[in-house]
Amino acid sequence: QVQLVESGGGLVQAGGSLRLSCAASGGTLTDYVIGWFRQAPGKERESVATIYNAHATNYADSVKGRFTISRDFRTNMVYLQMNTLRPEDTAVYYCAARHRVQSQWNNWGQGTQVTVSS
C-alpha cells in the first residue's frame, strides 16, 4: 500500500504558476502509475494528468500545454507544474497511485487546495 502526501497548493492570481508535490512512501514507485486529479465544488473529480513511467504522460485537454507532470524515482516524488493558471483551475488537487497491473486507483492523498483568483 502506497501512502501519498500532497503539498504546494495555495492562492495565486490568474496567469500565475504553482508546483504541486506528491511524496510517496510504502512502495516502489516504479511499480505504480501516478495521477493527479482535481475536484471543484459541485463538480465531479476529474483526471488532470497521468505519468506511466519516466516519460509517458497523458493530460486532460483543458490543461495541455499549461501543466506538466513529472516524477523522480530516486526520491519517490511526483510533481505537477501548473503554469498560466485560470480561475477554472480552482479545485482540490489529489495525487493518486495504482499498481501498473491494476486499473483501480487504490491509493489517494488527502488533497491540496488550489485557488486561482481573477
Coordinates of N, CA, C and O in Angstrom, one line a residue:
Q1 N 0.9 -1.2 0.0 CA 0.0 0.0 0.0 C 0.9 1.2 0.0 O 1.8 1.4 0.8
V2 N 0.7 2.1 -0.9 CA 1.4 3.3 -1.1 C 0.7 4.5 -0.3 O -0.5 4.6 -0.5
Q3 N 1.5 5.2 0.4 CA 0.9 6.4 1.1 C 1.4 7.6 0.3 O 2.6 7.7 -0.1
L4 N 0.5 8.6 0.1 CA 0.7 9.7 -0.7 C 0.4 11.0 0.1 O -0.7 11.1 0.8
V5 N 1.3 12.0 0.0 CA 1.0 13.3 0.7 C 1.3 14.4 -0.3 O 2.4 14.5 -0.8
E6 N 0.3 15.2 -0.5 CA 0.4 16.3 -1.4 C 0.8 17.6 -0.7 O 0.5 17.8 0.5
S7 N 1.5 18.5 -1.4 CA 1.8 19.8 -0.9 C 2.0 20.8 -2.0 O 2.0 20.3 -3.2
G8 N 2.0 22.1 -1.7 CA 2.3 23.1 -2.7 C 1.1 23.9 -3.2 O 1.2 24.8 -4.0
G9 N -0.1 23.5 -2.7 CA -1.3 24.3 -3.1 C -1.2 25.7 -2.5 O -0.4 26.0 -1.7
G10 N -2.2 26.5 -2.9 CA -2.2 27.9 -2.4 C -3.1 28.8 -3.2 O -3.9 28.3 -4.1
L11 N -3.0 30.1 -3.0 CA -3.7 31.1 -3.7 C -2.8 31.8 -4.7 O -1.7 32.2 -4.3
V12 N -3.2 31.9 -5.9 CA -2.4 32.5 -7.0 C -3.3 33.3 -7.9 O -4.5 33.0 -8.1
Q13 N -2.8 34.4 -8.5 CA -3.6 35.1 -9.4 C -3.6 34.4 -10.8 O -2.7 33.7 -11.1
A14 N -4.6 34.7 -11.6 CA -4.7 34.2 -12.9 C -3.5 34.5 -13.7 O -3.0 35.6 -13.6
G15 N -3.0 33.5 -14.4 CA -1.7 33.7 -15.2 C -0.5 33.3 -14.4 O 0.6 33.2 -15.0
G16 N -0.7 33.0 -13.1 CA 0.5 32.6 -12.3 C 0.8 31.1 -12.4 O 0.1 30.4 -13.2
S17 N 1.7 30.7 -11.6 CA 2.1 29.3 -11.6 C 2.2 28.8 -10.2 O 2.4 29.5 -9.2
L18 N 2.0 27.5 -10.1 CA 2.2 26.7 -8.8 C 2.8 25.4 -9.2 O 2.6 24.8 -10.3
R19 N 3.6 24.8 -8.3 CA 4.1 23.4 -8.4 C 3.6 22.6 -7.3 O 3.9 22.9 -6.1
L20 N 2.8 21.6 -7.6 CA 2.3 20.7 -6.6 C 3.3 19.5 -6.5 O 3.9 19.1 -7.5
S21 N 3.5 19.0 -5.2 CA 4.4 17.9 -5.0 C 3.6 16.8 -4.3 O 2.6 17.0 -3.6
C22 N 4.0 15.5 -4.7 CA 3.4 14.4 -4.1 C 4.5 13.5 -3.6 O 5.3 13.0 -4.4
A23 N 4.5 13.3 -2.3 CA 5.5 12.4 -1.7 C 4.9 11.0 -1.5 O 3.9 10.9 -0.8
A24 N 5.6 10.0 -2.0 CA 5.1 8.6 -1.9 C 6.0 7.8 -0.9 O 7.2 8.0 -0.9
S25 N 5.4 7.0 -0.2 CA 6.1 6.1 0.7 C 5.4 4.7 0.8 O 4.2 4.7 0.5
G26 N 6.1 3.7 1.3 CA 5.4 2.4 1.5 C 5.4 1.5 0.2 O 4.8 0.5 0.3
G27 N 6.1 2.0 -0.8 CA 6.1 1.1 -2.0 C 7.1 1.6 -3.0 O 7.7 2.7 -2.8
T28 N 7.4 0.8 -4.0 CA 8.4 1.2 -5.0 C 7.6 1.9 -6.1 O 6.8 1.3 -6.9
L29 N 7.9 3.2 -6.3 CA 7.2 4.0 -7.3 C 7.3 3.5 -8.7 O 6.4 3.7 -9.5
T30 N 8.3 2.7 -9.0 CA 8.5 2.2 -10.4 C 7.4 1.2 -10.7 O 7.1 1.0 -11.9
D31 N 6.7 0.7 -9.7 CA 5.7 -0.3 -9.9 C 4.3 0.4 -10.1 O 3.3 -0.3 -10.3
Y32 N 4.2 1.7 -10.0 CA 3.0 2.4 -10.0 C 2.8 3.4 -11.0 O 3.8 4.1 -11.4
V33 N 1.6 3.5 -11.5 CA 1.2 4.7 -12.3 C 0.7 5.7 -11.4 O -0.1 5.5 -10.4
I34 N 1.1 7.0 -11.6 CA 0.7 8.1 -10.8 C -0.1 9.1 -11.5 O 0.1 9.4 -12.7
G35 N -1.2 9.6 -10.9 CA -2.1 10.5 -11.5 C -2.4 11.7 -10.6 O -2.3 11.6 -9.4
W36 N -2.6 12.8 -11.2 CA -3.2 14.0 -10.5 C -4.6 14.2 -10.9 O -4.9 14.1 -12.1
F37 N -5.5 14.3 -9.9 CA -6.9 14.5 -10.1 C -7.3 15.8 -9.5 O -6.5 16.3 -8.6
R38 N -8.4 16.4 -9.8 CA -8.9 17.6 -9.1 C -10.4 17.5 -9.0 O -11.1 16.9 -9.8
Q39 N -10.9 18.2 -8.0 CA -12.4 18.2 -7.8 C -12.7 19.7 -7.4 O -12.3 20.1 -6.3
A40 N -13.5 20.3 -8.2 CA -14.0 21.6 -7.9 C -15.4 21.5 -7.1 O -16.1 20.5 -7.3
P41 N -15.8 22.5 -6.4 CA -17.0 22.5 -5.7 C -18.2 22.2 -6.6 O -18.3 22.9 -7.7
G42 N -19.0 21.3 -6.3 CA -20.2 21.0 -7.1 C -19.9 20.2 -8.4 O -20.8 19.9 -9.2
K43 N -18.7 19.8 -8.6 CA -18.3 19.0 -9.8 C -17.7 17.7 -9.4 O -17.3 17.5 -8.3
E44 N -17.7 16.8 -10.4 CA -17.1 15.5 -10.2 C -15.6 15.6 -10.3 O -15.0 16.5 -10.9
R45 N -15.0 14.6 -9.6 CA -13.5 14.6 -9.7 C -13.1 14.2 -11.1 O -13.7 13.4 -11.8
E46 N -12.0 14.9 -11.6 CA -11.6 14.6 -13.0 C -10.1 14.4 -13.0 O -9.3 14.9 -12.1
S47 N -9.7 13.6 -13.9 CA -8.2 13.4 -14.1 C -7.6 14.6 -14.8 O -8.2 15.1 -15.7
V48 N -6.5 14.9 -14.3 CA -5.7 16.1 -14.8 C -4.5 15.6 -15.6 O -4.3 16.1 -16.8
A49 N -3.7 14.7 -15.0 CA -2.5 14.3 -15.7 C -2.1 12.9 -15.1 O -2.4 12.7 -13.9
T50 N -1.5 12.1 -16.0 CA -1.1 10.8 -15.6 C 0.3 10.6 -16.1 O 0.7 11.0 -17.2
I51 N 1.2 9.9 -15.3 CA 2.5 9.5 -15.7 C 2.7 8.0 -15.5 O 2.5 7.5 -14.4
Y52 N 3.1 7.4 -16.6 CA 3.2 5.9 -16.6 C 4.5 5.4 -16.3 O 4.7 4.3 -15.7
N53 N 5.6 6.1 -16.6 CA 6.9 5.7 -16.3 C 7.7 7.0 -16.3 O 7.1 8.1 -16.0
A54 N 9.0 7.0 -16.7 CA 9.7 8.2 -16.6 C 9.3 9.3 -17.6 O 9.4 10.5 -17.3
H55 N 8.7 8.9 -18.7 CA 8.4 9.8 -19.8 C 7.0 9.8 -20.4 O 6.5 10.8 -20.9
A56 N 6.3 8.6 -20.3 CA 5.0 8.5 -20.9 C 4.0 9.2 -20.0 O 3.8 8.9 -18.9
T57 N 3.3 10.2 -20.6 CA 2.3 11.0 -19.9 C 1.0 11.2 -20.7 O 0.9 11.0 -21.9
N58 N 0.0 11.6 -19.9 CA -1.3 11.9 -20.5 C -1.9 13.1 -19.8 O -1.8 13.2 -18.6
Y59 N -2.6 14.0 -20.5 CA -3.2 15.2 -19.9 C -4.6 15.4 -20.4 O -5.0 15.0 -21.5
A60 N -5.4 16.0 -19.5 CA -6.7 16.4 -19.9 C -6.6 17.5 -20.9 O -5.6 18.3 -20.8
D61 N -7.5 17.6 -21.8 CA -7.4 18.7 -22.8 C -7.4 20.1 -22.2 O -6.7 21.0 -22.8
S62 N -8.0 20.2 -21.1 CA -8.1 21.6 -20.5 C -6.8 22.1 -20.0 O -6.7 23.3 -19.7
V63 N -5.8 21.2 -19.8 CA -4.6 21.6 -19.2 C -3.4 21.4 -20.1 O -2.2 21.7 -19.7
K64 N -3.6 20.8 -21.2 CA -2.5 20.5 -22.2 C -1.8 21.8 -22.5 O -2.4 22.8 -22.8
G65 N -0.5 21.8 -22.5 CA 0.3 22.9 -22.8 C 0.5 23.9 -21.6 O 1.4 24.8 -21.7
R66 N -0.2 23.6 -20.5 CA 0.0 24.5 -19.4 C 0.5 23.7 -18.2 O 1.2 24.3 -17.3
F67 N 0.1 22.5 -18.0 CA 0.6 21.7 -16.9 C 1.6 20.6 -17.4 O 1.5 20.1 -18.5
T68 N 2.5 20.3 -16.5 CA 3.5 19.2 -16.7 C 3.6 18.3 -15.5 O 3.9 18.8 -14.4
I69 N 3.4 17.0 -15.8 CA 3.6 16.1 -14.7 C 5.0 15.4 -14.8 O 5.5 15.2 -16.0
S70 N 5.7 15.2 -13.7 CA 7.0 14.6 -13.8 C 7.2 13.8 -12.5 O 6.4 13.9 -11.5
R71 N 8.2 12.9 -12.5 CA 8.4 12.1 -11.4 C 9.9 11.9 -11.2 O 10.7 11.9 -12.1
D72 N 10.3 11.7 -9.9 CA 11.7 11.4 -9.6 C 11.8 10.1 -8.8 O 11.4 10.0 -7.7
F73 N 12.3 9.1 -9.5 CA 12.3 7.8 -8.9 C 13.3 7.7 -7.7 O 13.1 6.9 -6.8
R74 N 14.3 8.5 -7.7 CA 15.3 8.5 -6.6 C 14.7 8.9 -5.3 O 15.0 8.4 -4.3
T75 N 13.8 9.9 -5.4 CA 13.2 10.5 -4.2 C 11.8 10.1 -4.0 O 11.1 10.5 -3.0
N76 N 11.2 9.3 -4.8 CA 9.8 8.9 -4.7 C 8.9 10.1 -4.7 O 7.9 10.1 -4.0
M77 N 9.2 11.1 -5.6 CA 8.3 12.3 -5.6 C 7.7 12.4 -7.0 O 8.3 12.0 -8.0
V78 N 6.5 12.9 -7.1 CA 5.8 13.3 -8.3 C 5.4 14.7 -8.2 O 5.0 15.2 -7.2
Y79 N 5.5 15.4 -9.3 CA 5.2 16.8 -9.4 C 4.2 17.2 -10.4 O 4.1 16.5 -11.4
L80 N 3.5 18.3 -10.2 CA 2.6 18.8 -11.2 C 2.9 20.3 -11.3 O 2.6 21.1 -10.4
Q81 N 3.6 20.7 -12.4 CA 3.9 22.1 -12.6 C 2.7 22.7 -13.3 O 2.4 22.2 -14.4
M82 N 2.2 23.7 -12.8 CA 1.0 24.3 -13.4 C 1.3 25.8 -13.7 O 1.6 26.6 -12.8
N83 N 1.2 26.1 -15.0 CA 1.5 27.4 -15.5 C 0.3 28.0 -16.1 O -0.7 27.3 -16.4
T84 N 0.3 29.3 -16.3 CA -0.8 30.1 -16.9 C -2.1 29.6 -16.3 O -3.1 29.3 -17.0
L85 N -2.2 29.7 -15.0 CA -3.4 29.2 -14.3 C -4.6 30.1 -14.5 O -4.5 31.3 -14.7
R86 N -5.7 29.5 -14.5 CA -7.0 30.1 -14.8 C -7.9 30.0 -13.6 O -7.8 29.0 -12.8
P87 N -8.9 30.8 -13.4 CA -9.8 30.7 -12.3 C -10.5 29.3 -12.3 O -10.8 28.7 -11.3
E88 N -10.8 28.8 -13.5 CA -11.4 27.5 -13.6 C -10.5 26.3 -13.2 O -11.0 25.2 -13.1
D89 N -9.3 26.6 -12.9 CA -8.4 25.5 -12.4 C -8.5 25.4 -10.9 O -8.0 24.5 -10.2
T90 N -9.3 26.3 -10.3 CA -9.5 26.2 -8.8 C -10.2 24.9 -8.4 O -11.3 24.5 -9.0
A91 N -9.6 24.2 -7.5 CA -10.1 22.9 -7.1 C -9.2 22.3 -6.0 O -8.1 22.9 -5.7
V92 N -9.6 21.2 -5.4 CA -8.7 20.4 -4.6 C -8.1 19.4 -5.5 O -8.7 18.7 -6.2
Y93 N -6.7 19.4 -5.4 CA -5.9 18.5 -6.2 C -5.5 17.3 -5.4 O -4.9 17.5 -4.3
Y94 N -5.6 16.2 -6.0 CA -5.3 14.9 -5.4 C -4.2 14.2 -6.2 O -4.3 14.1 -7.4
C95 N -3.3 13.6 -5.5 CA -2.4 12.6 -6.1 C -2.9 11.2 -5.8 O -3.4 10.9 -4.7
A96 N -2.8 10.4 -6.8 CA -3.3 9.0 -6.7 C -2.3 8.1 -7.4 O -1.6 8.4 -8.3
A97 N -2.3 6.8 -6.9 CA -1.5 5.8 -7.5 C -2.2 4.5 -7.7 O -3.1 4.2 -6.9
R98 N -1.9 3.8 -8.7 CA -2.4 2.5 -9.0 C -1.2 1.6 -9.5 O -0.4 2.1 -10.2
H99 N -1.2 0.3 -9.0 CA -0.2 -0.6 -9.5 C -0.3 -0.7 -11.0 O -1.4 -0.7 -11.6
R100 N 0.8 -0.9 -11.7 CA 0.8 -0.9 -13.1 C 0.0 -2.0 -13.7 O -0.4 -2.0 -14.9
V101 N -0.3 -3.1 -13.0 CA -1.1 -4.2 -13.5 C -2.6 -4.1 -13.1 O -3.4 -4.9 -13.4
Q102 N -2.9 -3.0 -12.4 CA -4.3 -2.8 -11.9 C -4.9 -1.6 -12.6 O -4.2 -0.7 -13.1
S103 N -6.3 -1.5 -12.6 CA -7.0 -0.4 -13.3 C -7.6 0.5 -12.2 O -7.9 1.7 -12.5
Q104 N -7.7 0.0 -11.0 CA -8.3 0.9 -9.9 C -7.3 1.8 -9.3 O -6.2 1.3 -9.0
W105 N -7.7 3.0 -9.1 CA -6.9 3.9 -8.3 C -7.1 3.7 -6.8 O -8.1 4.1 -6.3
N106 N -6.2 2.9 -6.2 CA -6.5 2.5 -4.8 C -5.8 3.3 -3.8 O -6.1 3.1 -2.6
N107 N -4.9 4.2 -4.2 CA -4.1 4.9 -3.2 C -4.3 6.4 -3.5 O -4.1 6.9 -4.6
W108 N -4.8 7.2 -2.5 CA -5.0 8.6 -2.6 C -4.4 9.4 -1.5 O -4.3 9.0 -0.4
G109 N -4.0 10.6 -1.9 CA -3.5 11.5 -0.9 C -4.7 12.3 -0.3 O -5.9 12.1 -0.7
Q110 N -4.4 13.2 0.6 CA -5.5 13.9 1.3 C -6.0 15.2 0.5 O -7.0 15.7 0.8
G111 N -5.2 15.5 -0.5 CA -5.6 16.7 -1.3 C -5.0 18.0 -0.9 O -4.6 18.2 0.3
T112 N -4.8 18.9 -1.8 CA -4.3 20.2 -1.5 C -5.1 21.2 -2.3 O -5.4 21.0 -3.5
Q113 N -5.5 22.3 -1.7 CA -6.3 23.3 -2.3 C -5.5 24.2 -3.2 O -4.5 24.8 -2.8
V114 N -6.1 24.4 -4.4 CA -5.5 25.4 -5.3 C -6.6 26.4 -5.7 O -7.7 26.0 -6.1
T115 N -6.4 27.7 -5.4 CA -7.3 28.7 -5.7 C -6.7 29.8 -6.6 O -5.6 30.3 -6.3
V116 N -7.3 30.0 -7.8 CA -6.8 31.0 -8.7 C -7.8 32.1 -8.8 O -9.0 32.0 -9.1
S117 N -7.3 33.3 -8.4 CA -8.2 34.5 -8.4 C -8.1 35.2 -9.8 O -7.1 35.2 -10.4
S118 N -9.2 35.8 -10.1 CA -9.3 36.5 -11.4 C -8.8 38.0 -11.3 O -8.6 38.5 -10.2

